XYZ file of C-alpha atoms in Angstrom:
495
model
C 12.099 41.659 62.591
C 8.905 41.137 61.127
C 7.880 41.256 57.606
C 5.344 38.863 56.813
C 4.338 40.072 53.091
C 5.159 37.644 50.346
C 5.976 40.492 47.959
C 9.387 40.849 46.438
C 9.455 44.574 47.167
C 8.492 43.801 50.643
C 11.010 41.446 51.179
C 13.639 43.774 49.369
C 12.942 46.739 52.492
C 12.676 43.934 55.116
C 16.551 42.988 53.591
C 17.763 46.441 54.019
C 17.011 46.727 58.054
C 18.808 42.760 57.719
C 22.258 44.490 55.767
C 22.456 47.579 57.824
C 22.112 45.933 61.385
C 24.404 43.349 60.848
C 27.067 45.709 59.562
C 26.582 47.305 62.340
C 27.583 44.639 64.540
C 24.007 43.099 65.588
C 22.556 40.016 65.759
C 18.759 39.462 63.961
C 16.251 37.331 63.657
C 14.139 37.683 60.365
C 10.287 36.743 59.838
C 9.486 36.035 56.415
C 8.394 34.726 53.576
C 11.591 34.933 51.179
C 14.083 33.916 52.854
C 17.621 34.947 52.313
C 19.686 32.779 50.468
C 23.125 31.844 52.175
C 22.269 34.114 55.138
C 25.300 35.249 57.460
C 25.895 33.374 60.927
C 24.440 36.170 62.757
C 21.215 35.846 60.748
C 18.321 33.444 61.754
C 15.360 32.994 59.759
C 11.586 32.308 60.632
C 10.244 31.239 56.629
C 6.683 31.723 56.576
C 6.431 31.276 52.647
C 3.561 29.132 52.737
C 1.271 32.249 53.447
C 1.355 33.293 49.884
C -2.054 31.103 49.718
C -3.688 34.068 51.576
C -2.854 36.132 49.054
C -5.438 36.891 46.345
C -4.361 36.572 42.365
C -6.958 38.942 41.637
C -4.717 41.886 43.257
C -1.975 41.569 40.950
C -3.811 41.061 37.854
C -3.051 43.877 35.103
C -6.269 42.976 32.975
C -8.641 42.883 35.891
C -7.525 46.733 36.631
C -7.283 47.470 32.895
C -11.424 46.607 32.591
C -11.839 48.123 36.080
C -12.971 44.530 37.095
C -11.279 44.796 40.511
C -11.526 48.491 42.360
C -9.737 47.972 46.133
C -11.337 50.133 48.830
C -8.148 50.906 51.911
C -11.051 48.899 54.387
C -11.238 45.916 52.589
C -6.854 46.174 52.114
C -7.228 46.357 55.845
C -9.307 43.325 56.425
C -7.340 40.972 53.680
C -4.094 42.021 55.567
C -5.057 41.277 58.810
C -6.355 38.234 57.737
C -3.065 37.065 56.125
C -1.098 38.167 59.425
C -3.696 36.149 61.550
C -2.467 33.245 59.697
C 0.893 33.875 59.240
C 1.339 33.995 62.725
C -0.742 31.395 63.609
C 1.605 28.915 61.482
C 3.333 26.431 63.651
C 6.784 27.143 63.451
C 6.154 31.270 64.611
C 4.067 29.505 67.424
C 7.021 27.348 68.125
C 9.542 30.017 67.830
C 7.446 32.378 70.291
C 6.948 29.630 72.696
C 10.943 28.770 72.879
C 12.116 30.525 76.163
C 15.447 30.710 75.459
C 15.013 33.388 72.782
C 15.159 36.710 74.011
C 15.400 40.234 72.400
C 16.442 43.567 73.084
C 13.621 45.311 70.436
C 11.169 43.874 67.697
C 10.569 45.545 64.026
C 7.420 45.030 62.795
C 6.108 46.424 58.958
C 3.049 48.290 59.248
C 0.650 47.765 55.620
C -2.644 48.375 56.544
C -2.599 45.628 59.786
C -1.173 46.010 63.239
C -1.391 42.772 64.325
C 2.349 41.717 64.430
C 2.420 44.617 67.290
C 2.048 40.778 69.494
C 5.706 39.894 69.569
C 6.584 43.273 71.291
C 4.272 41.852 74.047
C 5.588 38.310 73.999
C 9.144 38.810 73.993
C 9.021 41.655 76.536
C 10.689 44.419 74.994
C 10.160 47.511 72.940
C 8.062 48.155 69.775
C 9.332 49.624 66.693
C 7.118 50.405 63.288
C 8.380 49.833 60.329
C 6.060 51.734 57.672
C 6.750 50.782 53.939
C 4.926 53.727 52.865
C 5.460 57.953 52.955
C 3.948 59.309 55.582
C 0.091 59.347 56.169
C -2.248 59.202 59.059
C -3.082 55.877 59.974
C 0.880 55.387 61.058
C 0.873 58.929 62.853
C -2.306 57.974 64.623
C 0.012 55.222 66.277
C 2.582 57.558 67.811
C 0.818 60.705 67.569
C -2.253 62.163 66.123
C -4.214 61.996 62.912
C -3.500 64.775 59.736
C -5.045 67.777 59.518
C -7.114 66.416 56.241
C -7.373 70.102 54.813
C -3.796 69.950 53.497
C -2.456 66.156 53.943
C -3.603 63.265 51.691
C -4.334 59.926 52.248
C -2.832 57.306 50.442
C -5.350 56.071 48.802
C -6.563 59.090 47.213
C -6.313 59.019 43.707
C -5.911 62.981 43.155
C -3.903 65.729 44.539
C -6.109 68.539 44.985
C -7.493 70.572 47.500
C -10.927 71.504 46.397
C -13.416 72.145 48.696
C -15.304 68.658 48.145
C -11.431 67.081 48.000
C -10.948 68.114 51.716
C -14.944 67.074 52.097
C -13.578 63.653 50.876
C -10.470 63.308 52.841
C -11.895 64.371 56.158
C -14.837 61.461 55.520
C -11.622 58.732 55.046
C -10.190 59.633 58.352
C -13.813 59.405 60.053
C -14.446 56.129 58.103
C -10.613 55.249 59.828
C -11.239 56.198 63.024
C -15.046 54.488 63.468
C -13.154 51.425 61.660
C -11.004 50.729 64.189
C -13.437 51.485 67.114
C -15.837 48.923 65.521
C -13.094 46.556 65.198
C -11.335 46.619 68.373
C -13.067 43.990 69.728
C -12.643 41.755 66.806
C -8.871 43.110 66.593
C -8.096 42.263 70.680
C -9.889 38.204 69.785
C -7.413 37.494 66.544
C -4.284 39.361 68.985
C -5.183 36.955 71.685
C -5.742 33.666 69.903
C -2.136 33.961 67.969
C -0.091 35.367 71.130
C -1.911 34.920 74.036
C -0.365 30.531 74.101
C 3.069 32.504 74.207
C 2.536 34.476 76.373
C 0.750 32.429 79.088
C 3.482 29.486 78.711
C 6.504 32.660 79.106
C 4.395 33.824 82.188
C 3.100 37.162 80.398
C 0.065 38.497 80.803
C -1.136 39.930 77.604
C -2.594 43.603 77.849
C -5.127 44.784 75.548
C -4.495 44.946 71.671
C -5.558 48.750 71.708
C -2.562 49.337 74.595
C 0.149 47.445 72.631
C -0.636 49.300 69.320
C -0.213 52.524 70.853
C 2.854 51.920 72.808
C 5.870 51.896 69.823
C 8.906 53.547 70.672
C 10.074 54.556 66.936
C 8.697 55.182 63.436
C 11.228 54.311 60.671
C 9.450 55.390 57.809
C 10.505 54.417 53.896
C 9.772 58.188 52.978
C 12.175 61.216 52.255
C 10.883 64.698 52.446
C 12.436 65.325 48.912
C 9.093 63.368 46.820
C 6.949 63.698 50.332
C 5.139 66.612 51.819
C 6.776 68.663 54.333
C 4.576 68.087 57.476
C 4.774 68.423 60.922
C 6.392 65.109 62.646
C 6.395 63.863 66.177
C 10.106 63.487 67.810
C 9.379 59.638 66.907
C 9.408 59.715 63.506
C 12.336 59.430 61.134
C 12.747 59.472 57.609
C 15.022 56.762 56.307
C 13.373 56.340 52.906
C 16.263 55.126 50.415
C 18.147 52.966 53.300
C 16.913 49.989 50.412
C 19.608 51.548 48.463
C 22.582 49.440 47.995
C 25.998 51.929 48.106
C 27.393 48.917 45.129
C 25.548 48.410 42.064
C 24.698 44.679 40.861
C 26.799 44.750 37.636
C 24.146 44.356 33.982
C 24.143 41.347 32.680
C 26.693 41.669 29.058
C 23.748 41.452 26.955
C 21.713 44.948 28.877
C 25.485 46.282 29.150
C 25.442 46.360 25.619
C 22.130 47.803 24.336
C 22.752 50.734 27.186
C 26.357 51.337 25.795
C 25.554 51.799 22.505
C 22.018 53.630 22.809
C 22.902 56.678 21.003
C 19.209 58.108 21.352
C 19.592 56.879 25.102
C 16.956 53.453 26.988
C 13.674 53.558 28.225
C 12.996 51.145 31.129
C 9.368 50.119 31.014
C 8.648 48.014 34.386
C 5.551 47.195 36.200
C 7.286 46.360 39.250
C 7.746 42.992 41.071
C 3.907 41.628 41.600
C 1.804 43.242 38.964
C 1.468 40.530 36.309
C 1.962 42.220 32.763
C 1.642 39.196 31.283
C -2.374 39.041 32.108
C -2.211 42.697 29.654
C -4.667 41.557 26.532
C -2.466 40.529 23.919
C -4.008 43.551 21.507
C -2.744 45.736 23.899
C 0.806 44.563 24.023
C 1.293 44.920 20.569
C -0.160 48.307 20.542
C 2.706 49.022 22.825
C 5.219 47.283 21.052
C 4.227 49.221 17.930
C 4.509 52.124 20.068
C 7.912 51.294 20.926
C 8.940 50.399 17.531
C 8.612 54.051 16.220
C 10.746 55.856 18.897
C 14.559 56.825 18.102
C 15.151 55.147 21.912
C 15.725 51.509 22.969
C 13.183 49.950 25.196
C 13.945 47.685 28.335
C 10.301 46.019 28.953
C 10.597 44.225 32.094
C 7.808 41.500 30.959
C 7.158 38.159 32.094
C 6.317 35.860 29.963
C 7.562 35.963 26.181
C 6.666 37.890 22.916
C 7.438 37.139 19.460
C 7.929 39.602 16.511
C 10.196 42.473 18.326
C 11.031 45.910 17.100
C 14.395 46.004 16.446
C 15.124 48.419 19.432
C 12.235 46.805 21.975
C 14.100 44.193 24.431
C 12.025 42.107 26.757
C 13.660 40.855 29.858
C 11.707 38.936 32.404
C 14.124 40.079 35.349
C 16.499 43.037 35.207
C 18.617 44.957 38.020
C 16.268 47.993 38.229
C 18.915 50.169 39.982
C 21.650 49.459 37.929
C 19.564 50.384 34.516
C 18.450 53.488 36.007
C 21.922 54.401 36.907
C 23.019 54.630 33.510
C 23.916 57.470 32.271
C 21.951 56.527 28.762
C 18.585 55.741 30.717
C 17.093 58.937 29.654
C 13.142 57.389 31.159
C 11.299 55.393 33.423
C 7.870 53.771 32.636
C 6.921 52.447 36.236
C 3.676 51.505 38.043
C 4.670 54.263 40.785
C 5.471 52.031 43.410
C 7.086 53.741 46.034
C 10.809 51.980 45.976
C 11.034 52.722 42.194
C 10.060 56.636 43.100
C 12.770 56.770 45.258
C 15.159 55.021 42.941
C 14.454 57.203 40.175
C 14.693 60.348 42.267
C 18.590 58.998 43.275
C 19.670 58.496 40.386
C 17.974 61.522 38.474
C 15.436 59.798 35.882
C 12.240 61.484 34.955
C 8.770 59.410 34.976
C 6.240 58.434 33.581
C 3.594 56.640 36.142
C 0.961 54.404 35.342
C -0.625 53.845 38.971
C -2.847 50.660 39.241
C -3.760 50.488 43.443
C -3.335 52.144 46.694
C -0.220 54.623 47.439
C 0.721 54.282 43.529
C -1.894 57.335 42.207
C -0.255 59.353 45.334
C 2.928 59.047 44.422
C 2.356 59.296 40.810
C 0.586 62.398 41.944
C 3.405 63.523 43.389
C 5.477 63.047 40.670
C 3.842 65.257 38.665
C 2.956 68.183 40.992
C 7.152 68.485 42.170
C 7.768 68.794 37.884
C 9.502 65.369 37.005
C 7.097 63.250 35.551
C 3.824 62.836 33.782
C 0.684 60.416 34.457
C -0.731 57.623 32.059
C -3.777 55.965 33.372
C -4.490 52.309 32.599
C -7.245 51.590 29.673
C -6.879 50.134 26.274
C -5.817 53.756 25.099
C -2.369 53.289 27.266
C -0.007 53.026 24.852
C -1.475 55.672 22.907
C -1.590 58.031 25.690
C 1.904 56.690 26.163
C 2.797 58.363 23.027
C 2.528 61.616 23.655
C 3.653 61.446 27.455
C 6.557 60.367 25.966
C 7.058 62.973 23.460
C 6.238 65.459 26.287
C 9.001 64.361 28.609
C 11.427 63.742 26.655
C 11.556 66.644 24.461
C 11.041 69.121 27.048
C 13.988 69.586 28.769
C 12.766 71.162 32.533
C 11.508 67.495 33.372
C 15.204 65.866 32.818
C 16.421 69.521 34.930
C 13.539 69.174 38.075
C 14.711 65.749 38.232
C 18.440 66.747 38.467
C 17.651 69.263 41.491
C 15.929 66.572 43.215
C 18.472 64.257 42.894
C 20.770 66.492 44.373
C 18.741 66.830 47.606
C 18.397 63.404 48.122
C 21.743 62.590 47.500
C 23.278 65.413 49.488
C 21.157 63.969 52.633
C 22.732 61.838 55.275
C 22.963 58.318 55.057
C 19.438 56.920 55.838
C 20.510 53.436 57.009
C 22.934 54.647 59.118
C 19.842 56.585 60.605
C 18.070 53.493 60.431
C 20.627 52.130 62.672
C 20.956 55.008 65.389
C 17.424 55.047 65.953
C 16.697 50.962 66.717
C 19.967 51.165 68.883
C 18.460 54.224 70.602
C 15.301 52.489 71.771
C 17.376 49.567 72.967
C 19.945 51.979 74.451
C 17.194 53.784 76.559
C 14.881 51.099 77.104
C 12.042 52.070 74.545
C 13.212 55.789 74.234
C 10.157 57.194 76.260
C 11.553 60.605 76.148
C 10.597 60.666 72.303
C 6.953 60.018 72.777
C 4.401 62.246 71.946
C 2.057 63.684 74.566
C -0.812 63.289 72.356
C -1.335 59.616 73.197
C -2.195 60.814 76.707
C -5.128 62.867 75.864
C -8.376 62.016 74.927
C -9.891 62.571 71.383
C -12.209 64.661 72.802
C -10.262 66.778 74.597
C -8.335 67.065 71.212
C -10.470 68.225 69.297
C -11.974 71.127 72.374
C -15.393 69.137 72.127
C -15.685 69.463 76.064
C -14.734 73.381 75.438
C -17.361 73.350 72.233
C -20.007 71.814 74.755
C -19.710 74.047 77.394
C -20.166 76.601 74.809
C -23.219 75.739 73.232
C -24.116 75.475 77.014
C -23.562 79.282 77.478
C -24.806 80.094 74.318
C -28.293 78.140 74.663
C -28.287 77.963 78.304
C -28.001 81.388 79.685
C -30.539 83.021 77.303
C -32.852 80.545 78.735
C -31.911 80.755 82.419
C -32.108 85.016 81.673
C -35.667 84.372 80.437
C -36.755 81.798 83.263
C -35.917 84.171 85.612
C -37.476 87.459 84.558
C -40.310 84.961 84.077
C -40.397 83.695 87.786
C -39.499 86.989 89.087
C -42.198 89.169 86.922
C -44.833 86.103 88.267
C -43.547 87.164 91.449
C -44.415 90.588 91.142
C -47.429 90.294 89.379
C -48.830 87.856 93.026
C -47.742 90.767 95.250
C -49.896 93.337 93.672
C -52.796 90.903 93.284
C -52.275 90.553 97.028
C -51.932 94.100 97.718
C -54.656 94.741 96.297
C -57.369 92.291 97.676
C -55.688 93.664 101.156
């Protein structure tokens, strides 16, 4: 398994696959870099946590987004990401570990976020491929076992709206042509990095490497963190399953006594207020905090701020925590809200255990599946300025005093609950592809044919071949053939 992000929510879906395949019996090795503490016997662990220094500050910064000082494009994602697998991989102990011919595997997992580098292993250990996408489903990890989206009614996750305008769909199809001449500009670049971290593996295990573009193309299984209930229902290849939730644990971490209490005896019911794992709220201006905190201080509610870093002068009912079991609060039957940056794990957590939202989205899939949010009925959408916490305000007010927000939630719930286990699916389909040796029956035809022939452009051309060409070859020959005439009167005639 490989998951080489040094995120905490990262390393929280790369523990799920860990939990679910060694209850079922199997043995794994684990790429990272956050490590397991007291791992099982059947667990080995490759730590590559010193490749947080490839990992720019600036991304996690709440101020920098608050003054719109830092604005990430998907390309440049793509291009910071492959550079911090490039040198995660390069580090010596995965070179070691690669190079070490007794290790052997029967299938390799590799997380997809925005680079496809880590496709290499596949090709050095000899076996099959399987993607591991953290995000719902979009177009750049269909384009890997299938086809792009149609961009007239899909989304791509960077898009910061959910409309279908006619300039929306002008937008969306320009992403996926800015994708797709991306990669074609980059595959040379892409095929050098793949080489220079797996091609001393492979030539010391006897292996000759095949191009990038062949490996990247050549998974056997999809396992995608998404669930239809807070995604879009679109058509899938045979290749792609849903196991979004699998991150789930079936036991709650107990709350600590102290959270225990304040939940217990919230008569008015708890807002959780969280930012998530890696955005820093404590770089939010200090103005701005206490315009939140004063916020707080006037609602009938208690207020769980997950917060790092400490604040003095407290409302009465505003508790700051720097670490709390997310899962476990929104399980409560007093958590009556969620404040969350939209990340995609808390979407999914909220949706289980039947919390409506409020999103404030800061980067990439967030304003998607904030967008989301709000178009299926459960939740509202705060953007990020100084203004926040009035804003706040009223999104609050709006949620929790109308009552078809708490019920949309409920009915969602419901479906994702009543849905069958997703790890277990997780589970069926990696010991499918091992089963059947890379279950080739599963893959899509559309690998085999050409773009072109995709999209009818050798149809269009012959076409516009007809269309322009016969008119002229009609008129060239009544030309010639009138010219023809007109000699064999002038002839006739002089005769």
């Amino acid at each position: 398994m490989v998951f080489p992000v040094p995120g905490k929510s990262h390393s929280i879906l790369g523990e799920g696959y860990v939990r679910h395949l060694l209850a079922a019996g199997h043995e794994v090795t684990y790429l990272t870099p956050i490590p397991i503490k007291n791992p099982p016997d059947r667990l080995r662990q490759i730590d590559v946590s010193e490749n947080i220094k490839y990992m720019s500050e600036e991304l996690f910064d709440v101020k920098k987004y608050m003054y719109k000082e830092v604005n990430l494009v998907h390309l440049e994602l793509t291009e910071l990401f492959d550079n911090l697998c490039y040198n995660t991989f390069k580090i010596d102990s995965v070179q070691r570990f690669m190079r070490d011919k007794d290790v052997d595997f029967d299938v390799v997992i590799v997380e997809w976020l925005y680079s496809e580098l880590g496709v290499g292993f596949s090709s050095v250990f000899n076996c099959p491929l399987v993607w591991s996408s953290s995000l719902d489903v979009h177009t750049e990890v269909l384009g890997l076992i299938d086809g792009y989206t149609n961009p007239a009614y899909t989304k791509h996750f960077f898009s910061t709206d959910y409309s279908f305008t006619f300039w929306d769909r002008v937008n969306e199809l320009w992403r996926v042509s800015r994708l797709l001449l991306y990669k074609w500009w980059h595959i040379d670049e892409n095929d050098k990095m793949f080489r220079e971290i797996f091609g001393p593996a492979a030539e010391e295990r006897g292996i000759k490497l095949p191009h990038f573009n062949d490996v990247r193309y050549n998974a056997s299984l999809m396992l995608g963190n998404s669930h239809i209930v807070i995604g879009d229902a679109i058509a899938l290849p045979q290749n792609y399953l849903h196991i979004g939730g699998y991150h789930i644990k079936n036991v709650l971490e107990p709350l600590p006594k102290d959270l225990q209490q304040i939940m217990d005896k919230a008569k008015n019911g708890v807002i959780y207020f969280s930012l998530g794992s890696t955005l820093q709220g404590s770089k939010i201006p200090s103005n701005v905090k206490r315009k939140f905190l004063d916020m707080f201080g006037e609602l009938s509610q208690n207020v769980i701020w997950k917060l790092d870093g400490k604040i003095t002068d407290l409302p009465k009912n505003v508790h700051i925590v720097d670490w709390a079991p997310q899962q476990s609060i929104l399980a409560h039957p007093n958590c009556v809200l969620f404040i969350t940056h939209g990340g995609l794990l808390s979407t999914l957590e909220t949706i289980k255990y039947g919390v409506p939202i409020i999103g404030i989205p800061f980067f990439a899939d967030q304003f998607l599946n904030v967008n989301k949010v709000v178009a299926k009925g459960f939740g509202r959408r705060v953007d990020i300025s100084e203004n926040t916490p009035e804003e706040l305000r009223f999104a609050i007010r709006e949620v929790l005093g109308n009552t078809s927000y708490r019920t949309r939630v409920k009915e969602l719930s419901s479906l994702f609950i009543a849905d069958s286990d997703p790890g277990q699916r997780l589970v069926q389909g990696v010991e499918l592809v091992v089963r059947t040796n890379g279950a080739p029956h599963l893959r899509s035809v559309a690998l085999r044919v050409p773009f072109y022939q995709k999209l009818y452009l050798d149809v269009l051309l012959l076409v516009i071949a007809i269309v322009f060409g016969l008119p002229l070859v009609i008129y060239y020959t009544c030309k010639h053939l009138l010219l023809d005439g007109t000699k064999s009167n002038l002839n006739k005639k002089r005769n």
